[in-house]
Structure formats: C-alpha cells, structure tokens
mmCIF file of C-alpha atoms in Angstrom:
data_model
loop_
_atom_site.group_PDB
_atom_site.id
_atom_site.type_symbol
_atom_site.label_atom_id
_atom_site.label_comp_id
_atom_site.label_asym_id
_atom_site.label_seq_id
_atom_site.Cartn_x
_atom_site.Cartn_y
_atom_site.Cartn_z
ATOM 1 C CA UNK J 16 0.400 -6.639 -13.708
ATOM 2 C CA UNK J 17 2.474 -5.735 -10.569
ATOM 3 C CA UNK J 18 0.545 -4.898 -6.979
ATOM 4 C CA UNK J 19 1.259 -2.231 -4.774
ATOM 5 C CA UNK J 20 0.641 -1.890 -0.549
ATOM 6 C CA UNK J 21 0.580 2.255 0.314
ATOM 7 C CA UNK J 22 1.783 2.126 3.783
ATOM 8 C CA UNK J 23 0.657 6.285 4.675
ATOM 9 C CA UNK J 24 -1.974 6.187 1.472
ATOM 10 C CA UNK J 25 -3.887 9.415 2.928
ATOM 11 C CA UNK J 26 -0.117 11.577 3.557
ATOM 12 C CA UNK J 27 1.496 13.588 0.984
ATOM 13 C CA UNK J 28 3.797 10.957 -0.958
ATOM 14 C CA UNK J 29 0.741 8.154 -1.069
ATOM 15 C CA UNK J 30 -1.391 11.007 -2.675
ATOM 16 C CA UNK J 31 1.371 11.204 -4.822
ATOM 17 C CA UNK J 32 2.345 7.532 -5.403
ATOM 18 C CA UNK J 33 -1.738 7.163 -6.397
ATOM 19 C CA UNK J 34 -1.483 9.761 -8.936
ATOM 20 C CA UNK J 35 1.580 8.055 -10.777
ATOM 21 C CA UNK J 36 -0.523 4.618 -10.472
ATOM 22 C CA UNK J 37 -3.838 6.431 -12.191
ATOM 23 C CA UNK J 38 -1.391 6.669 -15.242
ATOM 24 C CA UNK J 39 -0.614 3.091 -15.261
ATOM 25 C CA UNK J 40 -3.437 1.003 -14.901
ATOM 26 C CA UNK J 41 -2.323 -1.679 -17.367
ATOM 27 C CA UNK J 42 0.957 -2.391 -15.435
ATOM 28 C CA UNK J 43 -0.049 -1.764 -11.718
ATOM 29 C CA UNK J 44 -2.893 -2.796 -9.146
ATOM 30 C CA UNK J 45 -3.435 -1.107 -5.634
ATOM 31 C CA UNK J 46 -3.408 -4.594 -3.533
ATOM 32 C CA UNK J 47 -3.903 -2.216 0.056
ATOM 33 C CA UNK J 48 -4.017 1.279 1.257
ATOM 34 C CA UNK J 49 -3.756 1.984 5.001
ATOM 35 C CA UNK J 50 -4.115 4.798 7.255
ATOM 36 C CA UNK J 51 -3.964 6.420 10.498
ATOM 37 C CA UNK J 52 -6.908 8.210 11.015
ATOM 38 C CA UNK J 53 -8.536 10.730 8.043
ATOM 39 C CA UNK J 54 -11.778 7.857 6.923
ATOM 40 C CA UNK J 55 -12.854 10.666 4.336
ATOM 41 C CA UNK J 56 -9.660 10.531 2.375
ATOM 42 C CA UNK J 57 -9.154 6.807 2.444
ATOM 43 C CA UNK J 58 -12.639 6.450 1.368
ATOM 44 C CA UNK J 59 -12.247 8.541 -1.778
ATOM 45 C CA UNK J 60 -9.068 6.350 -2.174
ATOM 46 C CA UNK J 61 -10.811 3.480 -1.846
ATOM 47 C CA UNK J 62 -13.411 3.761 -4.535
ATOM 48 C CA UNK J 63 -11.543 5.290 -6.746
ATOM 49 C CA UNK J 64 -8.541 2.530 -7.010
ATOM 50 C CA UNK J 65 -10.656 -0.681 -5.484
ATOM 51 C CA UNK J 66 -7.854 -2.427 -3.287
ATOM 52 C CA UNK J 67 -8.868 -5.798 -2.032
ATOM 53 C CA UNK J 68 -7.627 -4.464 1.380
ATOM 54 C CA UNK J 69 -7.547 -1.417 3.546
ATOM 55 C CA UNK J 70 -6.282 -1.169 6.947
ATOM 56 C CA UNK J 71 -6.887 2.136 9.677
ATOM 57 C CA UNK J 72 -4.619 2.507 12.753
ATOM 58 C CA UNK J 73 -7.729 3.597 14.921
ATOM 59 C CA UNK J 74 -10.059 1.095 15.197
ATOM 60 C CA UNK J 75 -13.193 3.607 15.432
ATOM 61 C CA UNK J 76 -12.101 5.175 12.385
ATOM 62 C CA UNK J 77 -11.810 1.349 10.652
ATOM 63 C CA UNK J 78 -15.148 0.998 11.127
ATOM 64 C CA UNK J 79 -16.300 4.042 10.294
ATOM 65 C CA UNK J 80 -15.194 3.390 6.845
ATOM 66 C CA UNK J 81 -15.958 -0.210 6.715
ATOM 67 C CA UNK J 82 -19.704 0.887 7.118
ATOM 68 C CA UNK J 83 -19.290 3.660 4.681
ATOM 69 C CA UNK J 84 -17.416 1.886 2.011
ATOM 70 C CA UNK J 85 -20.661 -1.216 2.434
ATOM 71 C CA UNK J 86 -22.507 1.540 1.891
ATOM 72 C CA UNK J 87 -21.015 1.995 -1.303
ATOM 73 C CA UNK J 88 -21.630 -1.516 -2.472
ATOM 74 C CA UNK J 89 -17.428 -1.689 -2.032
ATOM 75 C CA UNK J 90 -16.166 -5.227 -1.543
ATOM 76 C CA UNK J 91 -12.924 -4.060 0.060
ATOM 77 C CA UNK J 92 -12.043 -5.927 3.037
ATOM 78 C CA UNK J 93 -10.768 -2.952 6.284
ATOM 79 C CA UNK J 94 -8.890 -4.313 8.582
ATOM 80 C CA UNK J 95 -7.481 -1.799 12.084
ATOM 81 C CA UNK J 96 -4.709 -1.384 13.813
ATOM 82 C CA UNK J 97 -0.855 -1.816 13.644
ATOM 83 C CA UNK J 98 -0.695 -5.870 13.460
ATOM 84 C CA UNK J 99 -3.099 -5.540 9.915
ATOM 85 C CA UNK J 100 -0.829 -2.710 8.646
ATOM 86 C CA UNK J 101 2.313 -4.844 9.522
ATOM 87 C CA UNK J 102 0.311 -7.783 7.689
ATOM 88 C CA UNK J 103 -1.013 -6.276 4.697
ATOM 89 C CA UNK J 104 3.482 -4.462 4.399
ATOM 90 C CA UNK J 105 4.300 -8.434 4.131
ATOM 91 C CA UNK J 106 1.228 -9.561 2.155
ATOM 92 C CA UNK J 107 2.062 -12.573 -0.437
ATOM 93 C CA UNK J 108 0.758 -11.315 -2.807
ATOM 94 C CA UNK J 109 1.926 -7.603 -2.536
ATOM 95 C CA UNK J 110 5.254 -7.082 -5.041
ATOM 96 C CA UNK J 111 5.452 -3.543 -4.324
ATOM 97 C CA UNK J 112 5.352 -1.634 -0.748
ATOM 98 C CA UNK J 113 5.892 2.009 -0.069
ATOM 99 C CA UNK J 114 6.806 2.811 2.639
ATOM 100 C CA UNK J 115 5.333 6.154 3.538
ATOM 101 C CA UNK J 116 4.451 6.497 7.147
ATOM 102 C CA UNK J 117 5.996 9.626 8.488
ATOM 103 C CA UNK J 118 7.960 8.746 11.611
ATOM 104 C CA UNK J 119 9.171 5.974 14.101
ATOM 105 C CA UNK J 120 5.715 4.104 13.202
ATOM 106 C CA UNK J 121 6.664 3.528 9.810
ATOM 107 C CA UNK J 122 9.562 1.051 11.132
ATOM 108 C CA UNK J 123 7.968 -2.005 11.834
ATOM 109 C CA UNK J 124 5.559 -2.171 9.106
ATOM 110 C CA UNK J 125 8.261 -1.734 6.751
ATOM 111 C CA UNK J 126 10.843 -4.072 8.287
ATOM 112 C CA UNK J 127 7.702 -6.689 8.030
ATOM 113 C CA UNK J 128 8.331 -6.066 3.759
ATOM 114 C CA UNK J 129 11.745 -6.276 3.918
ATOM 115 C CA UNK J 130 11.742 -9.840 5.887
ATOM 116 C CA UNK J 131 9.353 -10.833 3.102
ATOM 117 C CA UNK J 132 11.717 -9.870 0.753
ATOM 118 C CA UNK J 133 9.597 -7.144 -1.254
ATOM 119 C CA UNK J 134 10.384 -4.050 -3.491
ATOM 120 C CA UNK J 135 10.515 -1.622 -0.538
ATOM 121 C CA UNK J 136 10.393 2.079 -2.058
ATOM 122 C CA UNK J 137 11.508 3.803 1.067
ATOM 123 C CA UNK J 138 10.435 7.340 1.700
ATOM 124 C CA UNK J 139 10.185 6.561 5.777
ATOM 125 C CA UNK J 140 13.703 8.207 6.217
ATOM 126 C CA UNK J 141 12.805 7.391 10.567
ATOM 127 C CA UNK J 142 13.424 3.617 9.369
ATOM 128 C CA UNK J 143 17.244 4.277 8.502
ATOM 129 C CA UNK J 144 18.061 6.991 11.167
ATOM 130 C CA UNK J 145 16.291 4.593 13.700
ATOM 131 C CA UNK J 146 17.884 1.370 12.728
ATOM 132 C CA UNK J 147 20.241 1.933 10.127
ATOM 133 C CA UNK J 148 22.753 -0.995 9.996
ATOM 134 C CA UNK J 149 20.153 -3.865 11.271
ATOM 135 C CA UNK J 150 17.566 -2.534 8.370
ATOM 136 C CA UNK J 151 20.422 -2.846 5.722
ATOM 137 C CA UNK J 152 20.950 -6.421 6.927
ATOM 138 C CA UNK J 153 18.046 -7.188 6.836
ATOM 139 C CA UNK J 154 17.529 -6.190 3.638
ATOM 140 C CA UNK J 155 20.646 -8.341 2.341
ATOM 141 C CA UNK J 156 19.392 -10.876 4.382
ATOM 142 C CA UNK J 157 16.258 -12.003 2.783
ATOM 143 C CA UNK J 158 17.004 -10.208 -0.879
ATOM 144 C CA UNK J 159 14.726 -7.293 -0.249
ATOM 145 C CA UNK J 160 14.969 -4.872 -3.153
ATOM 146 C CA UNK J 161 15.401 -0.782 -1.526
ATOM 147 C CA UNK J 162 14.844 1.922 -3.592
ATOM 148 C CA UNK J 163 14.944 5.564 -2.161
ATOM 149 C CA UNK J 164 11.939 7.929 -2.800
ATOM 150 C CA UNK J 165 13.250 10.724 -0.802
ATOM 151 C CA UNK J 166 14.324 13.589 -3.812
ATOM 152 C CA UNK J 167 17.965 13.569 -2.689
ATOM 153 C CA UNK J 168 18.292 9.741 -2.078
ATOM 154 C CA UNK J 169 16.616 8.965 -5.249
ATOM 155 C CA UNK J 170 18.843 11.714 -7.093
ATOM 156 C CA UNK J 171 22.206 10.003 -5.538
ATOM 157 C CA UNK J 172 20.400 6.775 -6.970
ATOM 158 C CA UNK J 173 20.070 7.466 -10.399
ATOM 159 C CA UNK J 174 23.467 9.260 -10.128
ATOM 160 C CA UNK J 175 25.349 5.675 -9.871
ATOM 161 C CA UNK J 176 26.709 3.255 -11.950
ATOM 162 C CA UNK J 177 23.804 1.081 -13.020
ATOM 163 C CA UNK J 178 25.885 -2.504 -12.191
ATOM 164 C CA UNK J 179 25.708 -0.905 -8.537
ATOM 165 C CA UNK J 180 22.093 0.413 -8.708
ATOM 166 C CA UNK J 181 21.197 -3.287 -9.338
ATOM 167 C CA UNK J 182 24.057 -4.504 -7.199
ATOM 168 C CA UNK J 183 22.945 -6.535 -3.693
ATOM 169 C CA UNK J 184 24.482 -5.384 -1.775
ATOM 170 C CA UNK J 185 25.106 -2.229 -2.411
ATOM 171 C CA UNK J 186 29.103 -1.444 -3.168
ATOM 172 C CA UNK J 187 31.000 0.877 -1.482
ATOM 173 C CA UNK J 188 31.672 4.330 -2.756
ATOM 174 C CA UNK J 189 35.530 3.631 -3.304
ATOM 175 C CA UNK J 190 34.185 0.624 -5.508
ATOM 176 C CA UNK J 191 31.817 2.981 -7.656
ATOM 177 C CA UNK J 192 34.925 5.467 -8.204
ATOM 178 C CA UNK J 193 33.179 7.979 -6.075
ATOM 179 C CA UNK J 194 34.994 10.453 -3.726
ATOM 180 C CA UNK J 195 31.436 12.518 -2.403
ATOM 181 C CA UNK J 196 27.963 12.214 -1.852
ATOM 182 C CA UNK J 197 26.843 16.254 -2.442
ATOM 183 C CA UNK J 198 23.143 16.062 -0.556
ATOM 184 C CA UNK J 199 21.761 19.503 -1.442
ATOM 185 C CA UNK J 200 18.521 20.895 0.658
ATOM 186 C CA UNK J 201 16.516 24.336 -0.256
ATOM 187 C CA UNK J 202 17.182 26.105 3.389
ATOM 188 C CA UNK J 203 13.468 26.226 4.057
ATOM 189 C CA UNK J 204 11.845 29.230 4.676
ATOM 190 C CA UNK J 205 13.669 30.859 6.927
ATOM 191 C CA UNK J 206 17.268 30.627 5.004
ATOM 192 C CA UNK J 207 17.606 34.821 4.744
ATOM 193 C CA UNK J 208 15.683 35.501 8.466
ATOM 194 C CA UNK J 209 17.217 36.907 10.987
ATOM 195 C CA UNK J 210 18.752 35.088 13.090
ATOM 196 C CA UNK J 211 17.683 37.047 16.013
ATOM 197 C CA UNK J 212 13.667 36.753 15.250
ATOM 198 C CA UNK J 213 13.659 32.705 15.141
ATOM 199 C CA UNK J 214 12.483 32.435 18.501
ATOM 200 C CA UNK J 215 9.183 34.193 17.373
ATOM 201 C CA UNK J 216 8.617 31.973 14.323
ATOM 202 C CA UNK J 217 5.051 30.968 14.071
ATOM 203 C CA UNK J 218 3.391 27.394 12.862
ATOM 204 C CA UNK J 219 2.155 28.412 9.811
ATOM 205 C CA UNK J 220 5.353 30.594 8.695
ATOM 206 C CA UNK J 221 7.574 27.450 9.935
ATOM 207 C CA UNK J 222 5.505 25.136 7.297
ATOM 208 C CA UNK J 223 4.774 27.400 4.391
ATOM 209 C CA UNK J 224 7.829 25.947 2.540
ATOM 210 C CA UNK J 225 8.899 27.847 -0.534
ATOM 211 C CA UNK J 226 9.435 25.058 -2.696
ATOM 212 C CA UNK J 227 7.770 22.110 -1.620
ATOM 213 C CA UNK J 228 4.614 20.620 -0.574
ATOM 214 C CA UNK J 229 4.632 18.551 2.548
ATOM 215 C CA UNK J 230 2.774 17.493 5.360
ATOM 216 C CA UNK J 231 3.082 20.021 8.658
ATOM 217 C CA UNK J 232 5.877 17.213 10.538
ATOM 218 C CA UNK J 233 8.207 17.344 7.567
ATOM 219 C CA UNK J 234 7.634 20.988 6.933
ATOM 220 C CA UNK J 235 8.781 21.732 10.390
ATOM 221 C CA UNK J 236 11.608 19.435 9.994
ATOM 222 C CA UNK J 237 12.672 21.386 6.362
ATOM 223 C CA UNK J 238 12.385 24.781 8.546
ATOM 224 C CA UNK J 239 15.158 23.591 11.370
ATOM 225 C CA UNK J 240 16.826 21.171 8.480
ATOM 226 C CA UNK J 241 16.416 18.623 10.796
ATOM 227 C CA UNK J 242 15.070 16.932 7.662
ATOM 228 C CA UNK J 243 18.313 17.278 6.191
ATOM 229 C CA UNK J 244 20.354 15.933 9.112
ATOM 230 C CA UNK J 245 18.161 12.834 9.060
ATOM 231 C CA UNK J 246 18.638 12.096 5.267
ATOM 232 C CA UNK J 247 22.330 12.499 6.040
ATOM 233 C CA UNK J 248 21.952 9.634 8.324
ATOM 234 C CA UNK J 249 19.784 7.852 6.351
ATOM 235 C CA UNK J 250 22.218 8.785 3.282
ATOM 236 C CA UNK J 251 24.779 6.996 4.915
ATOM 237 C CA UNK J 252 23.099 3.614 5.032
ATOM 238 C CA UNK J 253 21.237 3.837 1.730
ATOM 239 C CA UNK J 254 25.030 4.107 -0.171
ATOM 240 C CA UNK J 255 27.220 2.209 2.165
ATOM 241 C CA UNK J 256 29.296 4.982 3.277
ATOM 242 C CA UNK J 257 30.499 7.378 6.669
ATOM 243 C CA UNK J 258 29.695 10.699 7.365
ATOM 244 C CA UNK J 259 32.604 11.979 6.126
ATOM 245 C CA UNK J 260 31.506 11.084 2.676
ATOM 246 C CA UNK J 261 28.823 13.357 2.444
ATOM 247 C CA UNK J 262 28.448 16.872 2.358
ATOM 248 C CA UNK J 263 25.625 19.104 2.621
ATOM 249 C CA UNK J 264 24.944 22.084 0.215
ATOM 250 C CA UNK J 265 22.519 24.801 0.526
ATOM 251 C CA UNK J 266 20.710 25.174 -2.915
ATOM 252 C CA UNK J 267 17.737 27.331 -2.900
ATOM 253 C CA UNK J 268 16.092 26.958 -6.072
ATOM 254 C CA UNK J 269 14.796 23.055 -5.457
ATOM 255 C CA UNK J 270 15.770 21.987 -8.659
ATOM 256 C CA UNK J 271 19.122 19.865 -8.491
ATOM 257 C CA UNK J 272 18.041 17.458 -5.923
ATOM 258 C CA UNK J 273 21.570 16.233 -5.081
ATOM 259 C CA UNK J 274 24.778 15.359 -6.958
ATOM 260 C CA UNK J 275 27.580 12.821 -6.753
ATOM 261 C CA UNK J 276 31.102 13.633 -7.346
ATOM 262 C CA UNK J 277 33.853 11.159 -8.852
ATOM 263 C CA UNK J 278 37.270 10.325 -8.408
ATOM 264 C CA UNK J 279 38.206 11.615 -11.489
ATOM 265 C CA UNK J 280 36.852 14.999 -10.969
ATOM 266 C CA UNK J 281 33.056 14.494 -12.793
ATOM 267 C CA UNK J 282 30.030 15.374 -10.646
ATOM 268 C CA UNK J 283 27.132 14.255 -11.930
ATOM 269 C CA UNK J 284 23.636 15.894 -10.313
ATOM 270 C CA UNK J 285 20.385 14.678 -11.056
ATOM 271 C CA UNK J 286 17.077 17.933 -11.961
ATOM 272 C CA UNK J 287 13.830 17.781 -11.905
ATOM 273 C CA UNK J 288 11.330 19.963 -10.640
ATOM 274 C CA UNK J 289 10.365 20.298 -6.863
ATOM 275 C CA UNK J 290 7.579 17.292 -7.078
ATOM 276 C CA UNK J 291 7.898 13.731 -5.500
ATOM 277 C CA UNK J 292 6.000 12.239 -8.025
ATOM 278 C CA UNK J 293 9.112 12.049 -10.397
ATOM 279 C CA UNK J 294 11.375 9.845 -8.016
ATOM 280 C CA UNK J 295 7.389 7.717 -7.299
ATOM 281 C CA UNK J 296 7.882 6.982 -11.072
ATOM 282 C CA UNK J 297 11.394 6.240 -11.323
ATOM 283 C CA UNK J 298 11.586 3.577 -8.361
ATOM 284 C CA UNK J 299 8.254 2.086 -9.128
ATOM 285 C CA UNK J 300 9.408 1.525 -12.684
ATOM 286 C CA UNK J 301 12.789 0.513 -12.082
ATOM 287 C CA UNK J 302 15.287 -0.170 -14.014
ATOM 288 C CA UNK J 303 12.394 0.870 -16.805
ATOM 289 C CA UNK J 304 11.219 4.010 -17.162
ATOM 290 C CA UNK J 305 7.283 5.610 -16.511
ATOM 291 C CA UNK J 306 5.870 8.883 -17.501
ATOM 292 C CA UNK J 307 4.961 10.812 -14.672
ATOM 293 C CA UNK J 308 2.233 14.073 -14.613
ATOM 294 C CA UNK J 309 5.218 16.072 -13.960
ATOM 295 C CA UNK J 310 5.779 19.155 -16.512
ATOM 296 C CA UNK J 311 9.566 18.726 -17.534
ATOM 297 C CA UNK J 312 12.208 21.133 -16.875
ATOM 298 C CA UNK J 313 11.950 24.762 -19.306
ATOM 299 C CA UNK J 314 15.920 25.768 -18.852
ATOM 300 C CA UNK J 315 14.882 28.983 -21.250
ATOM 301 C CA UNK J 316 12.724 29.904 -17.270
ATOM 302 C CA UNK J 317 15.357 28.832 -14.833
ATOM 303 C CA UNK J 318 16.453 31.452 -13.047
ATOM 304 C CA UNK J 319 20.060 31.327 -11.776
ATOM 305 C CA UNK J 320 21.502 28.304 -9.454
ATOM 306 C CA UNK J 321 22.717 29.302 -5.780
ATOM 307 C CA UNK J 322 25.255 26.622 -3.643
ATOM 308 C CA UNK J 323 26.262 27.890 -0.404
ATOM 309 C CA UNK J 324 27.472 25.718 2.924
ATOM 310 C CA UNK J 325 24.728 25.950 5.675
ATOM 311 C CA UNK J 326 24.984 28.176 8.479
ATOM 312 C CA UNK J 327 25.879 26.082 12.255
ATOM 313 C CA UNK J 328 23.867 28.757 13.478
ATOM 314 C CA UNK J 329 21.084 28.686 11.405
ATOM 315 C CA UNK J 330 20.603 25.602 11.213
ATOM 316 C CA UNK J 331 21.771 23.660 14.592
ATOM 317 C CA UNK J 332 19.868 20.774 14.028
ATOM 318 C CA UNK J 333 21.372 19.571 11.078
ATOM 319 C CA UNK J 334 24.894 19.923 12.763
ATOM 320 C CA UNK J 335 22.888 18.043 15.997
ATOM 321 C CA UNK J 336 22.107 14.965 13.435
ATOM 322 C CA UNK J 337 25.866 14.777 12.047
ATOM 323 C CA UNK J 338 27.378 14.404 15.244
ATOM 324 C CA UNK J 339 24.692 11.601 16.302
ATOM 325 C CA UNK J 340 25.744 10.197 13.215
ATOM 326 C CA UNK J 341 29.114 10.194 14.000
ATOM 327 C CA UNK J 342 28.530 8.781 17.247
ATOM 328 C CA UNK J 343 25.867 5.832 16.196
ATOM 329 C CA UNK J 344 22.988 4.049 16.341
ATOM 330 C CA UNK J 345 21.417 4.859 19.772
ATOM 331 C CA UNK J 346 22.879 8.626 19.386
ATOM 332 C CA UNK J 347 20.273 8.645 15.917
ATOM 333 C CA UNK J 348 17.788 6.741 17.574
ATOM 334 C CA UNK J 349 17.760 8.540 20.514
ATOM 335 C CA UNK J 350 17.435 12.270 18.178
ATOM 336 C CA UNK J 351 15.066 10.998 15.858
ATOM 337 C CA UNK J 352 12.008 10.358 19.100
ATOM 338 C CA UNK J 353 13.273 13.345 20.813
ATOM 339 C CA UNK J 354 12.954 15.236 17.529
ATOM 340 C CA UNK J 355 9.448 13.803 16.932
ATOM 341 C CA UNK J 356 8.082 14.817 20.474
ATOM 342 C CA UNK J 357 9.991 18.282 20.041
ATOM 343 C CA UNK J 358 8.390 19.217 16.595
ATOM 344 C CA UNK J 359 4.960 17.754 18.003
ATOM 345 C CA UNK J 360 5.178 20.353 20.794
ATOM 346 C CA UNK J 361 5.738 22.680 18.813
ATOM 347 C CA UNK J 362 3.233 22.567 16.154
ATOM 348 C CA UNK J 363 1.163 22.192 19.599
ATOM 349 C CA UNK J 364 2.420 25.836 20.190
ATOM 350 C CA UNK J 365 4.026 24.117 23.913
ATOM 351 C CA UNK J 366 7.395 25.442 22.809
ATOM 352 C CA UNK J 367 8.950 27.690 20.863
ATOM 353 C CA UNK J 368 10.700 26.843 17.220
ATOM 354 C CA UNK J 369 14.347 27.490 18.625
ATOM 355 C CA UNK J 370 13.244 25.433 21.526
ATOM 356 C CA UNK J 371 12.967 22.554 19.035
ATOM 357 C CA UNK J 372 16.878 22.664 18.978
ATOM 358 C CA UNK J 373 17.257 22.480 22.826
ATOM 359 C CA UNK J 374 15.084 19.787 23.484
ATOM 360 C CA UNK J 375 17.016 17.678 21.021
ATOM 361 C CA UNK J 376 20.331 19.016 22.418
ATOM 362 C CA UNK J 377 19.576 18.033 25.640
ATOM 363 C CA UNK J 378 17.982 14.549 24.466
ATOM 364 C CA UNK J 379 20.412 13.744 22.413
ATOM 365 C CA UNK J 380 23.144 14.450 25.410
ATOM 366 C CA UNK J 381 20.993 12.114 28.043
ATOM 367 C CA UNK J 382 21.025 9.080 25.450
ATOM 368 C CA UNK J 383 24.740 9.451 23.705
ATOM 369 C CA UNK J 384 26.270 6.275 24.765
ATOM 370 C CA UNK J 385 23.184 3.957 24.873
ATOM 371 C CA UNK J 386 23.593 1.125 22.796
ATOM 372 C CA UNK J 387 21.375 -0.354 20.293
ATOM 373 C CA UNK J 388 22.290 -3.519 18.720
ATOM 374 C CA UNK J 389 18.994 -5.458 18.485
ATOM 375 C CA UNK J 390 15.591 -4.309 17.656
ATOM 376 C CA UNK J 391 14.121 -4.404 20.988
ATOM 377 C CA UNK J 392 16.857 -2.267 22.120
ATOM 378 C CA UNK J 393 15.943 0.160 19.437
ATOM 379 C CA UNK J 394 12.088 -0.132 20.103
ATOM 380 C CA UNK J 395 12.822 0.345 23.848
ATOM 381 C CA UNK J 396 15.418 3.363 23.152
ATOM 382 C CA UNK J 397 12.716 5.110 21.169
ATOM 383 C CA UNK J 398 10.249 4.480 24.001
ATOM 384 C CA UNK J 399 12.345 6.148 26.544
ATOM 385 C CA UNK J 400 13.919 9.048 24.673
ATOM 386 C CA UNK J 401 10.219 9.894 23.797
ATOM 387 C CA UNK J 402 9.023 9.986 27.108
ATOM 388 C CA UNK J 403 12.119 11.954 28.199
ATOM 389 C CA UNK J 404 11.009 13.898 25.530
ATOM 390 C CA UNK J 405 7.830 14.112 26.762
ATOM 391 C CA UNK J 406 8.795 15.474 30.213
ATOM 392 C CA UNK J 407 11.609 17.918 28.485
ATOM 393 C CA UNK J 408 8.724 19.519 26.869
ATOM 394 C CA UNK J 409 6.827 20.549 30.357
ATOM 395 C CA UNK J 410 9.924 22.001 31.618
ATOM 396 C CA UNK J 411 10.016 25.142 28.708
ATOM 397 C CA UNK J 412 8.012 27.682 29.528
#
C-alpha cells in the first residue's frame, strides 16, 4: 500500500489523480490533500478518500474546512498555510507526491518532497522553469525519483529506452542514441484565427481549448503557446539535453503526445486520448502498468493526422520562451514570473490578449542578464520580476 500526497488536489490534475486512485484502493492510500481556498471541493474529497491530513493555503478556508469535517465526524487533521503544505510534501509516511500546484507557488513544496527522496510526479512545470539546474541537482543528490506528468514529457519518457527511464541520473541524448525530441502541441484555440483579430480575443475564447479540459491559467498559456514554451524549458532539464535538441511540432488532433527521433532514423511516438489520467496512471504505477478510466483509441474513428511548424507571428510567446531557455536560468525564472502576472491581468480584463507577449518581452529584456544560482537568488528574482510586471500592467491601456 503506497501512500500518496496530492499537492493541488482541487485542480484538474488533482481531481484526475483521485479518479485513478479510486480504481486501485488495494494499491494506494491517500495520505494528504492540499488546496488553496476551494473549501467545498476539498471537503468532498476528504469525505470520499479519508486522508489523514488536509491543508489549505488560506487560514480562513482551513478553519471552515475543519469545522465542516468535524460536523461530518471526520478525523482528518486540518492544517493551514504554506509551511503546512510543504511539511506534508515531505511527510515521512509519504511514498508518492503529486506536485500539481499551478505556478511558482508549487516550487518550495515540490523541492521539499525531492529533498526527502520521494517519488515525485511532476505536473508543476514551473518548478523546472524557475530552478531547472538546481532542481535536477537536488533530485540526484537526494535520490528522488522524478516522473513527468505533462502529457508531452510523459510521452517522451515512455519512448526512452527502459534502462534510461530507470537510470539515475538520466543519460544524455547521445548516450541513448537519440537525435531529437519532438514536442507536440495542438496550437490551441487560435490556430487558424486571423492574426489581425487576436487583440480582440476574450477570456472566454482563450480558455476554450479544443481538446483539453484545463484550468484558466494553463488554458490561456495554451492559447499563446507559452505553455509549450514552458514545456520546452522543462524538457531541456528533464531529459538532460540542449535547446537545439528539441523541436516543437503543431499537431492539432492531440493524439500523438510527443515523439523521440533516434539516430538510426526511427521515430517513436506515444499516442492516446487527450486525457491526463493516462500519464497519471503510468507514473503512479511505474515501472508497472495499471488501468485508468480512459477509453482506448479506436483507430477506425480517427481523422487524418496533420503536422506543421509553429508560426512565430501567431505564437511569439513560444519563441520568447525558447530564447529565454538559451539565455539561462535567470531569464526563464523572470519570464515565468512575468507571464503569471500577464495572464492574471488578462483574465481580470486589465490587458488585452496581445498585451501578454508585450509585457513578457519587456520583462525578459529587463532581467535577461540576471543571475540565479541559488534558491535564494531564484526566489528574489521571481519576486522582483513580478513586481516589475505588475508595474507594467498599469501602463497598458
């Protein structure tokens, strides 16, 4: 019986993880669930899965949850605040930690799990975007097992040689006989929209992804393809490669989740429904396989697959992220921070859709040469870049 902590239990990844765990009560037990402020949702999850612990970022929400659980006779212990969430990520009884807190807020608890040598299921791409080299050094130093949950990285991982999947640290691409990682992306909801109309995009249009069901922030990132840019940076660290070793390919059908091109000319691809429960099930049971609620593909019903290169005019955020990846850790930390502020401002209707990249460009240019060699450096730069981006928001009308 492996005990699981879910960081970000009320988000889409957290809910999908619980959906898979519910099918395998004989193999997994939920040790702890954490959330920011969605009391009612976490209450329902606690009553169903009966974790030993629950933690909420917001103290008022935690107090409300504690009272509600008590009224139902639940013995789940409720904790509050970021330190409590970090402590649960490092709990001695935890075997698996699902790192599904969106954004920079997920970095410290995810690192805490790594430093305790846990099996970490990484759905928080910002952890590697903000602190890639430092993060991977800690994975190696503490003997943690890091398994990617993003469908693209999980697909690449599944296409690696088995020995490489289990090696610590993971070998470079040359040692694995690999010439290129092919990172696929759907192109989002604006793949064919007229470029001169993008400045009128509404929040509702931006979050209406054609294939995936995701939270607002990730959906907007998918619409700008910043999501793919962040995944590009993440892949560079996860698979111990250089930016030139990664290529982004538009694949609107979202059936091929990514591919690995080998030096002998072979290309291995991982296919599946656009459903996050597939990579979650894969990582939970790795190196074995367990069932998930996802229906298998019916190839007789699939439309033709299509592929293209992403258009720099349509997706400037993607190429901004690729440039930041080449520039170094400080650049990616600052870009991630600015993008979180820009997307929040767009969702709050403070700036236009096309202002997201303008704000990101200005922020990246300002912080391009900043160093970020330690965790303190990274946290300080993240704070400074957010403050700078907030100032920029006020200048956009």
